[in-house]
Amino acid sequence: MKCKDLISIADLLPSDIEEIFTVTRELKEWHAKGYDEKCLNGKILGMIFEKSSMRTRVSFEVAMVQLGGHAIYLTQGDINLGKREAVKDGARVLSRYVDGIVIRTFGQETIQELARYATVPVINALSDYLHPCQALTDMYTIKEKFGTYTNVKIAYIGDGNNVARSLAQICAKLGIHFYVASPKGYELSSEFLAKAKQMAEGYDVIHLSHDPKEVAKNAQVLYTDTWVSMGQEAEKAVRQQAFRDFQINNDIVKLAKNDVKVMHCLPAHRGEEITDDVLDGPNSIVYDQAENRLHVEKALLKLLLRK
């Protein structure tokens, strides 16, 4: 992995992604055999969380412990980055104390500024715009289940949000066709699609639709996310109305391949974007997907913090 930070999938080469997947597989296999490589012995990770999260916090903290290091959890109340202290000052000071920084925040520009001034690696653990750790986990899980991601039809039904953007980016980087069905007004933007096309070396691999049934046909992966992300609570009623026909349920699953895998980055709102019977059903790989956040993050920490 050549880059100092993980800010966006756009910064990675396809070979970087494959390297992350190779290290992930090794670390996961070793952990299953009862062995964890203590490659980060004595290293300390600073974790800035302006948005709360169960999966992201626990998976990164466990990842550091399993690799021999430690993590320090910093809430917005602890650090108040960009308000009590300038982002660049926080970046410079934290770089004197810790060996890497994970940040989960609202603005992508905050992460970019933090990385610009930090002398230690910075990992984007979610912004309102991108979610690269989730996309790497999702594609690793798809490869794990199918043995490959080549020619796997991935259909995303829902909001053109941070998860959808990072999935689109990783598909563009790897030359995978990505089918997205969103309500009008909630699609991936034309500006974003133009940049994704550049990542795909000029090929159109991102396909938009307003019809969830159309994208679900013969899909091997069905993916969805919440209709109302953190910070959008005031839009809840409007969004629920707009997305009411974009639920993954058994009627949608029947349109896909018989062995379709159903994915969700969690937390799920059962009965809204996905039904109980699908989330708990035989096609769901949601909890394998959630577990893989740990293994992928261990690979990222190993590759970035050992430099």
CSV table of C-alpha atoms in Angstrom, one decimal:
chain,number,residue,atom,x,y,z
A,1,MET,CA,0.0,0.0,0.0
A,2,LYS,CA,1.7,3.1,-1.2
A,3,CYS,CA,-0.4,5.9,0.4
A,4,LYS,CA,0.1,7.3,3.9
A,5,ASP,CA,-3.6,7.5,4.7
A,6,LEU,CA,-6.9,5.9,3.9
A,7,ILE,CA,-9.1,8.8,3.1
A,8,SER,CA,-11.0,7.5,0.0
A,9,ILE,CA,-11.0,4.5,-2.2
A,10,ALA,CA,-10.1,6.9,-4.9
A,11,ASP,CA,-6.6,7.1,-3.5
A,12,LEU,CA,-6.0,3.3,-3.8
A,13,LEU,CA,-4.6,1.4,-6.7
A,14,PRO,CA,-6.2,-1.9,-7.6
A,15,SER,CA,-3.0,-3.6,-6.4
A,16,ASP,CA,-3.4,-1.8,-3.0
A,17,ILE,CA,-6.9,-3.2,-2.7
A,18,GLU,CA,-5.7,-6.7,-3.5
A,19,GLU,CA,-2.8,-6.3,-0.9
A,20,ILE,CA,-5.4,-5.3,1.7
A,21,PHE,CA,-7.5,-8.4,0.9
A,22,THR,CA,-4.4,-10.7,1.0
A,23,VAL,CA,-3.4,-9.4,4.5
A,24,THR,CA,-7.0,-9.6,5.6
A,25,ARG,CA,-7.3,-13.2,4.7
A,26,GLU,CA,-4.0,-14.1,6.4
A,27,LEU,CA,-4.9,-12.3,9.6
A,28,LYS,CA,-8.4,-13.8,9.7
A,29,GLU,CA,-7.0,-17.3,9.1
A,30,TRP,CA,-4.4,-16.9,11.8
A,31,HIS,CA,-7.0,-15.6,14.3
A,32,ALA,CA,-9.3,-18.6,13.6
A,33,LYS,CA,-6.3,-20.8,14.5
A,34,GLY,CA,-5.8,-19.0,17.8
A,35,TYR,CA,-2.8,-16.9,16.7
A,36,ASP,CA,-2.7,-13.1,16.4
A,37,GLU,CA,0.4,-11.4,15.0
A,38,LYS,CA,1.5,-8.7,17.5
A,39,CYS,CA,2.9,-6.6,14.7
A,40,LEU,CA,1.7,-3.3,16.4
A,41,ASN,CA,3.2,-4.0,19.8
A,42,GLY,CA,3.5,-0.7,21.7
A,43,LYS,CA,1.7,1.3,19.0
A,44,ILE,CA,-1.1,3.6,20.0
A,45,LEU,CA,-4.2,4.5,17.9
A,46,GLY,CA,-6.1,7.8,18.5
A,47,MET,CA,-9.8,7.4,17.7
A,48,ILE,CA,-11.8,10.6,17.1
A,49,PHE,CA,-15.5,9.9,17.1
A,50,GLU,CA,-17.7,12.9,16.4
A,51,LYS,CA,-20.5,10.4,15.5
A,52,SER,CA,-21.2,7.5,17.8
A,53,SER,CA,-20.9,3.9,16.5
A,54,MET,CA,-20.9,0.5,18.0
A,55,ARG,CA,-19.4,-1.5,15.2
A,56,THR,CA,-16.7,0.9,14.2
A,57,ARG,CA,-15.5,1.6,17.7
A,58,VAL,CA,-15.5,-2.0,18.9
A,59,SER,CA,-13.9,-3.4,15.7
A,60,PHE,CA,-11.0,-0.8,15.7
A,61,GLU,CA,-10.4,-1.2,19.4
A,62,VAL,CA,-10.4,-5.0,19.2
A,63,ALA,CA,-8.2,-4.9,16.1
A,64,MET,CA,-5.5,-2.8,18.0
A,65,VAL,CA,-5.6,-5.2,21.0
A,66,GLN,CA,-5.3,-8.3,18.8
A,67,LEU,CA,-2.3,-6.8,17.0
A,68,GLY,CA,-0.6,-5.9,20.3
A,69,GLY,CA,-1.4,-2.2,20.4
A,70,HIS,CA,-3.7,0.2,22.3
A,71,ALA,CA,-6.5,2.6,21.3
A,72,ILE,CA,-7.6,5.9,22.9
A,73,TYR,CA,-11.3,6.9,22.3
A,74,LEU,CA,-11.9,10.6,21.9
A,75,THR,CA,-15.4,12.0,21.6
A,76,GLN,CA,-16.4,15.3,20.2
A,77,GLY,CA,-16.7,16.5,23.8
A,78,ASP,CA,-13.1,15.5,24.5
A,79,ILE,CA,-11.5,17.1,21.5
A,80,ASN,CA,-14.1,19.5,19.9
A,81,LEU,CA,-11.9,19.4,16.7
A,82,GLY,CA,-12.2,22.5,14.5
A,83,LYS,CA,-14.0,24.5,17.3
A,84,ARG,CA,-12.0,24.6,20.4
A,85,GLU,CA,-8.8,23.8,18.4
A,86,ALA,CA,-8.0,24.2,14.7
A,87,VAL,CA,-8.0,20.9,12.8
A,88,LYS,CA,-4.4,21.4,11.7
A,89,ASP,CA,-3.3,22.0,15.3
A,90,GLY,CA,-5.1,18.9,16.5
A,91,ALA,CA,-3.4,16.9,13.7
A,92,ARG,CA,0.1,18.2,14.6
A,93,VAL,CA,-0.3,17.6,18.3
A,94,LEU,CA,-1.9,14.1,18.1
A,95,SER,CA,1.0,13.2,15.7
A,96,ARG,CA,3.4,13.7,18.6
A,97,TYR,CA,1.4,11.3,20.8
A,98,VAL,CA,0.0,8.5,18.7
A,99,ASP,CA,1.1,6.3,15.9
A,100,GLY,CA,-2.2,6.6,13.8
A,101,ILE,CA,-5.5,8.4,13.8
A,102,VAL,CA,-9.0,7.0,13.0
A,103,ILE,CA,-11.7,9.6,12.6
A,104,ARG,CA,-15.5,9.2,12.2
A,105,THR,CA,-17.0,12.6,11.5
A,106,PHE,CA,-19.5,14.6,9.5
A,107,GLY,CA,-17.4,16.5,6.9
A,108,GLN,CA,-15.0,14.8,4.5
A,109,GLU,CA,-13.1,18.0,4.4
A,110,THR,CA,-12.2,17.6,8.1
A,111,ILE,CA,-10.6,14.3,7.4
A,112,GLN,CA,-8.7,15.7,4.4
A,113,GLU,CA,-7.3,18.6,6.5
A,114,LEU,CA,-6.4,16.3,9.4
A,115,ALA,CA,-4.5,14.0,7.0
A,116,ARG,CA,-2.8,16.9,5.3
A,117,TYR,CA,-1.3,18.1,8.6
A,118,ALA,CA,-0.8,14.8,10.5
A,119,THR,CA,2.5,13.1,10.2
A,120,VAL,CA,1.0,9.8,11.2
A,121,PRO,CA,-1.5,7.8,9.1
A,122,VAL,CA,-5.1,8.9,9.1
A,123,ILE,CA,-8.0,6.4,8.5
A,124,ASN,CA,-11.5,7.6,7.4
A,125,ALA,CA,-13.9,5.6,9.6
A,126,LEU,CA,-16.9,7.4,8.0
A,127,SER,CA,-17.8,10.8,6.8
A,128,ASP,CA,-21.1,12.0,5.4
A,129,TYR,CA,-19.6,11.7,2.0
A,130,LEU,CA,-17.6,8.4,2.0
A,131,HIS,CA,-17.2,5.2,4.0
A,132,PRO,CA,-14.1,3.5,2.5
A,133,CYS,CA,-13.6,0.9,5.4
A,134,GLN,CA,-17.1,-0.4,4.8
A,135,ALA,CA,-16.6,-0.7,1.0
A,136,LEU,CA,-13.3,-2.6,1.4
A,137,THR,CA,-15.1,-4.9,3.9
A,138,ASP,CA,-18.0,-5.4,1.5
A,139,MET,CA,-15.9,-6.3,-1.5
A,140,TYR,CA,-13.7,-8.6,0.7
A,141,THR,CA,-16.8,-10.4,1.9
A,142,ILE,CA,-18.1,-10.7,-1.7
A,143,LYS,CA,-14.8,-12.2,-2.8
A,144,GLU,CA,-14.8,-14.5,0.2
A,145,LYS,CA,-18.3,-15.8,-0.6
A,146,PHE,CA,-18.0,-16.1,-4.4
A,147,GLY,CA,-14.2,-16.8,-4.7
A,148,THR,CA,-14.0,-13.7,-7.0
A,149,TYR,CA,-15.7,-10.4,-7.5
A,150,THR,CA,-15.2,-10.5,-11.3
A,151,ASN,CA,-18.6,-10.7,-13.2
A,152,VAL,CA,-20.6,-10.7,-9.9
A,153,LYS,CA,-23.7,-8.6,-10.3
A,154,ILE,CA,-24.0,-6.2,-7.4
A,155,ALA,CA,-27.3,-4.4,-7.0
A,156,TYR,CA,-27.6,-1.6,-4.4
A,157,ILE,CA,-31.2,-0.5,-3.6
A,158,GLY,CA,-31.5,2.7,-1.6
A,159,ASP,CA,-30.0,6.1,-0.9
A,160,GLY,CA,-27.0,7.4,-3.0
A,161,ASN,CA,-25.2,8.0,0.3
A,162,ASN,CA,-21.6,7.6,1.6
A,163,VAL,CA,-21.8,3.8,1.5
A,164,ALA,CA,-23.1,3.8,-2.1
A,165,ARG,CA,-20.4,6.3,-3.1
A,166,SER,CA,-17.6,4.2,-1.7
A,167,LEU,CA,-19.0,1.0,-3.1
A,168,ALA,CA,-19.2,2.7,-6.5
A,169,GLN,CA,-15.6,3.8,-6.2
A,170,ILE,CA,-14.3,0.4,-5.4
A,171,CYS,CA,-16.4,-1.1,-8.2
A,172,ALA,CA,-14.9,1.5,-10.6
A,173,LYS,CA,-11.4,0.8,-9.4
A,174,LEU,CA,-11.8,-3.0,-9.9
A,175,GLY,CA,-13.9,-2.8,-13.1
A,176,ILE,CA,-17.0,-4.3,-11.6
A,177,HIS,CA,-20.5,-3.3,-12.9
A,178,PHE,CA,-22.5,-1.7,-10.0
A,179,TYR,CA,-26.3,-1.3,-10.4
A,180,VAL,CA,-28.0,1.3,-8.2
A,181,ALA,CA,-31.7,1.9,-7.8
A,182,SER,CA,-32.6,5.1,-5.9
A,183,PRO,CA,-35.7,7.4,-5.8
A,184,LYS,CA,-35.6,10.5,-7.9
A,185,GLY,CA,-33.6,13.2,-6.0
A,186,TYR,CA,-31.6,10.7,-4.0
A,187,GLU,CA,-29.3,9.3,-6.8
A,188,LEU,CA,-25.5,9.4,-7.1
A,189,SER,CA,-24.8,12.8,-8.6
A,190,SER,CA,-23.6,13.4,-12.2
A,191,GLU,CA,-20.4,15.0,-10.8
A,192,PHE,CA,-19.7,11.9,-8.8
A,193,LEU,CA,-20.4,9.6,-11.7
A,194,ALA,CA,-18.0,11.5,-13.9
A,195,LYS,CA,-15.2,11.0,-11.4
A,196,ALA,CA,-16.1,7.3,-11.0
A,197,LYS,CA,-15.9,6.9,-14.8
A,198,GLN,CA,-12.4,8.3,-14.7
A,199,MET,CA,-11.5,5.8,-12.0
A,200,ALA,CA,-12.8,3.1,-14.3
A,201,GLU,CA,-10.5,4.3,-17.0
A,202,GLY,CA,-13.4,5.7,-19.1
A,203,TYR,CA,-15.7,2.8,-18.8
A,204,ASP,CA,-19.4,3.1,-17.6
A,205,VAL,CA,-19.5,0.6,-14.8
A,206,ILE,CA,-22.0,2.5,-12.6
A,207,HIS,CA,-25.6,2.0,-13.8
A,208,LEU,CA,-28.4,4.1,-12.2
A,209,SER,CA,-32.1,3.3,-12.2
A,210,HIS,CA,-35.3,4.3,-10.4
A,211,ASP,CA,-36.7,0.8,-10.5
A,212,PRO,CA,-35.5,-1.6,-7.7
A,213,LYS,CA,-37.0,-4.6,-9.5
A,214,GLU,CA,-35.0,-3.8,-12.6
A,215,VAL,CA,-31.6,-3.8,-10.8
A,216,ALA,CA,-32.6,-6.9,-8.7
A,217,LYS,CA,-33.1,-9.2,-11.7
A,218,ASN,CA,-30.4,-11.9,-11.7
A,219,ALA,CA,-28.4,-10.1,-9.1
A,220,GLN,CA,-25.9,-12.1,-7.1
A,221,VAL,CA,-25.6,-9.5,-4.4
A,222,LEU,CA,-28.5,-7.3,-3.0
A,223,TYR,CA,-27.3,-4.5,-0.8
A,224,THR,CA,-29.2,-1.8,1.1
A,225,ASP,CA,-28.6,0.8,3.8
A,226,THR,CA,-30.7,2.9,6.1
A,227,TRP,CA,-33.1,5.4,4.5
A,228,VAL,CA,-32.3,8.0,7.2
A,229,SER,CA,-28.6,8.4,8.1
A,230,MET,CA,-27.3,10.0,11.3
A,231,GLY,CA,-27.9,13.7,11.1
A,232,GLN,CA,-30.9,13.4,8.7
A,233,GLU,CA,-33.5,12.8,11.4
A,234,ALA,CA,-35.4,16.0,10.5
A,235,GLU,CA,-36.0,14.5,7.0
A,236,LYS,CA,-37.3,11.2,8.4
A,237,ALA,CA,-40.9,11.4,7.3
A,238,VAL,CA,-40.1,12.8,3.8
A,239,ARG,CA,-37.4,10.1,3.3
A,240,GLN,CA,-39.7,7.2,4.5
A,241,GLN,CA,-42.2,8.3,1.9
A,242,ALA,CA,-39.7,8.7,-0.9
A,243,PHE,CA,-38.1,5.3,-0.2
A,244,ARG,CA,-41.2,3.2,0.5
A,245,ASP,CA,-40.9,1.2,-2.7
A,246,PHE,CA,-37.2,0.6,-2.3
A,247,GLN,CA,-37.3,-2.1,0.4
A,248,ILE,CA,-35.4,-5.4,0.1
A,249,ASN,CA,-38.1,-8.0,0.8
A,250,ASN,CA,-38.9,-11.5,-0.5
A,251,ASP,CA,-40.5,-10.2,-3.7
A,252,ILE,CA,-37.2,-8.5,-4.5
A,253,VAL,CA,-35.1,-11.5,-3.5
A,254,LYS,CA,-37.1,-13.7,-5.8
A,255,LEU,CA,-36.0,-11.6,-8.8
A,256,ALA,CA,-32.4,-12.2,-8.0
A,257,LYS,CA,-30.3,-15.4,-8.5
A,258,ASN,CA,-31.4,-18.3,-6.2
A,259,ASP,CA,-28.1,-18.1,-4.3
A,260,VAL,CA,-28.1,-14.3,-4.0
A,261,LYS,CA,-26.3,-12.8,-1.0
A,262,VAL,CA,-28.0,-10.1,0.9
A,263,MET,CA,-25.9,-7.4,2.5
A,264,HIS,CA,-26.4,-4.5,4.8
A,265,CYS,CA,-23.8,-2.4,6.6
A,266,LEU,CA,-25.9,-2.1,9.7
A,267,PRO,CA,-27.6,-0.8,11.8
A,268,ALA,CA,-30.7,-2.1,10.0
A,269,HIS,CA,-34.1,-0.6,10.5
A,270,ARG,CA,-36.2,-3.8,10.3
A,271,GLY,CA,-39.4,-3.3,8.4
A,272,GLU,CA,-38.1,-0.2,6.5
A,273,GLU,CA,-35.2,-0.8,4.1
A,274,ILE,CA,-35.2,-4.5,4.7
A,275,THR,CA,-37.7,-7.0,6.1
A,276,ASP,CA,-37.1,-9.3,9.1
A,277,ASP,CA,-37.4,-12.5,7.1
A,278,VAL,CA,-34.8,-11.4,4.5
A,279,LEU,CA,-32.4,-10.0,7.1
A,280,ASP,CA,-32.6,-13.3,9.2
A,281,GLY,CA,-33.1,-15.5,6.1
A,282,PRO,CA,-30.8,-18.0,4.4
A,283,ASN,CA,-29.5,-15.5,1.8
A,284,SER,CA,-28.3,-13.0,4.4
A,285,ILE,CA,-24.6,-12.7,5.0
A,286,VAL,CA,-25.0,-9.5,7.1
A,287,TYR,CA,-23.2,-10.8,10.2
A,288,ASP,CA,-20.3,-12.3,8.2
A,289,GLN,CA,-20.0,-8.9,6.6
A,290,ALA,CA,-20.0,-7.2,10.1
A,291,GLU,CA,-17.3,-9.6,11.4
A,292,ASN,CA,-15.1,-8.8,8.4
A,293,ARG,CA,-15.0,-5.1,9.4
A,294,LEU,CA,-12.6,-6.3,12.2
A,295,HIS,CA,-10.3,-8.3,9.9
A,296,VAL,CA,-10.2,-5.7,7.2
A,297,GLU,CA,-9.4,-3.0,9.7
A,298,LYS,CA,-6.6,-5.1,11.2
A,299,ALA,CA,-5.1,-5.3,7.7
A,300,LEU,CA,-5.3,-1.6,7.3
A,301,LEU,CA,-3.7,-0.9,10.6
A,302,LYS,CA,-0.9,-3.4,9.9
A,303,LEU,CA,-0.2,-1.9,6.5
A,304,LEU,CA,-0.4,1.7,7.5
A,305,LEU,CA,1.0,1.9,11.1
A,306,ARG,CA,4.0,-0.3,10.5
A,307,LYS,CA,5.5,2.0,7.9
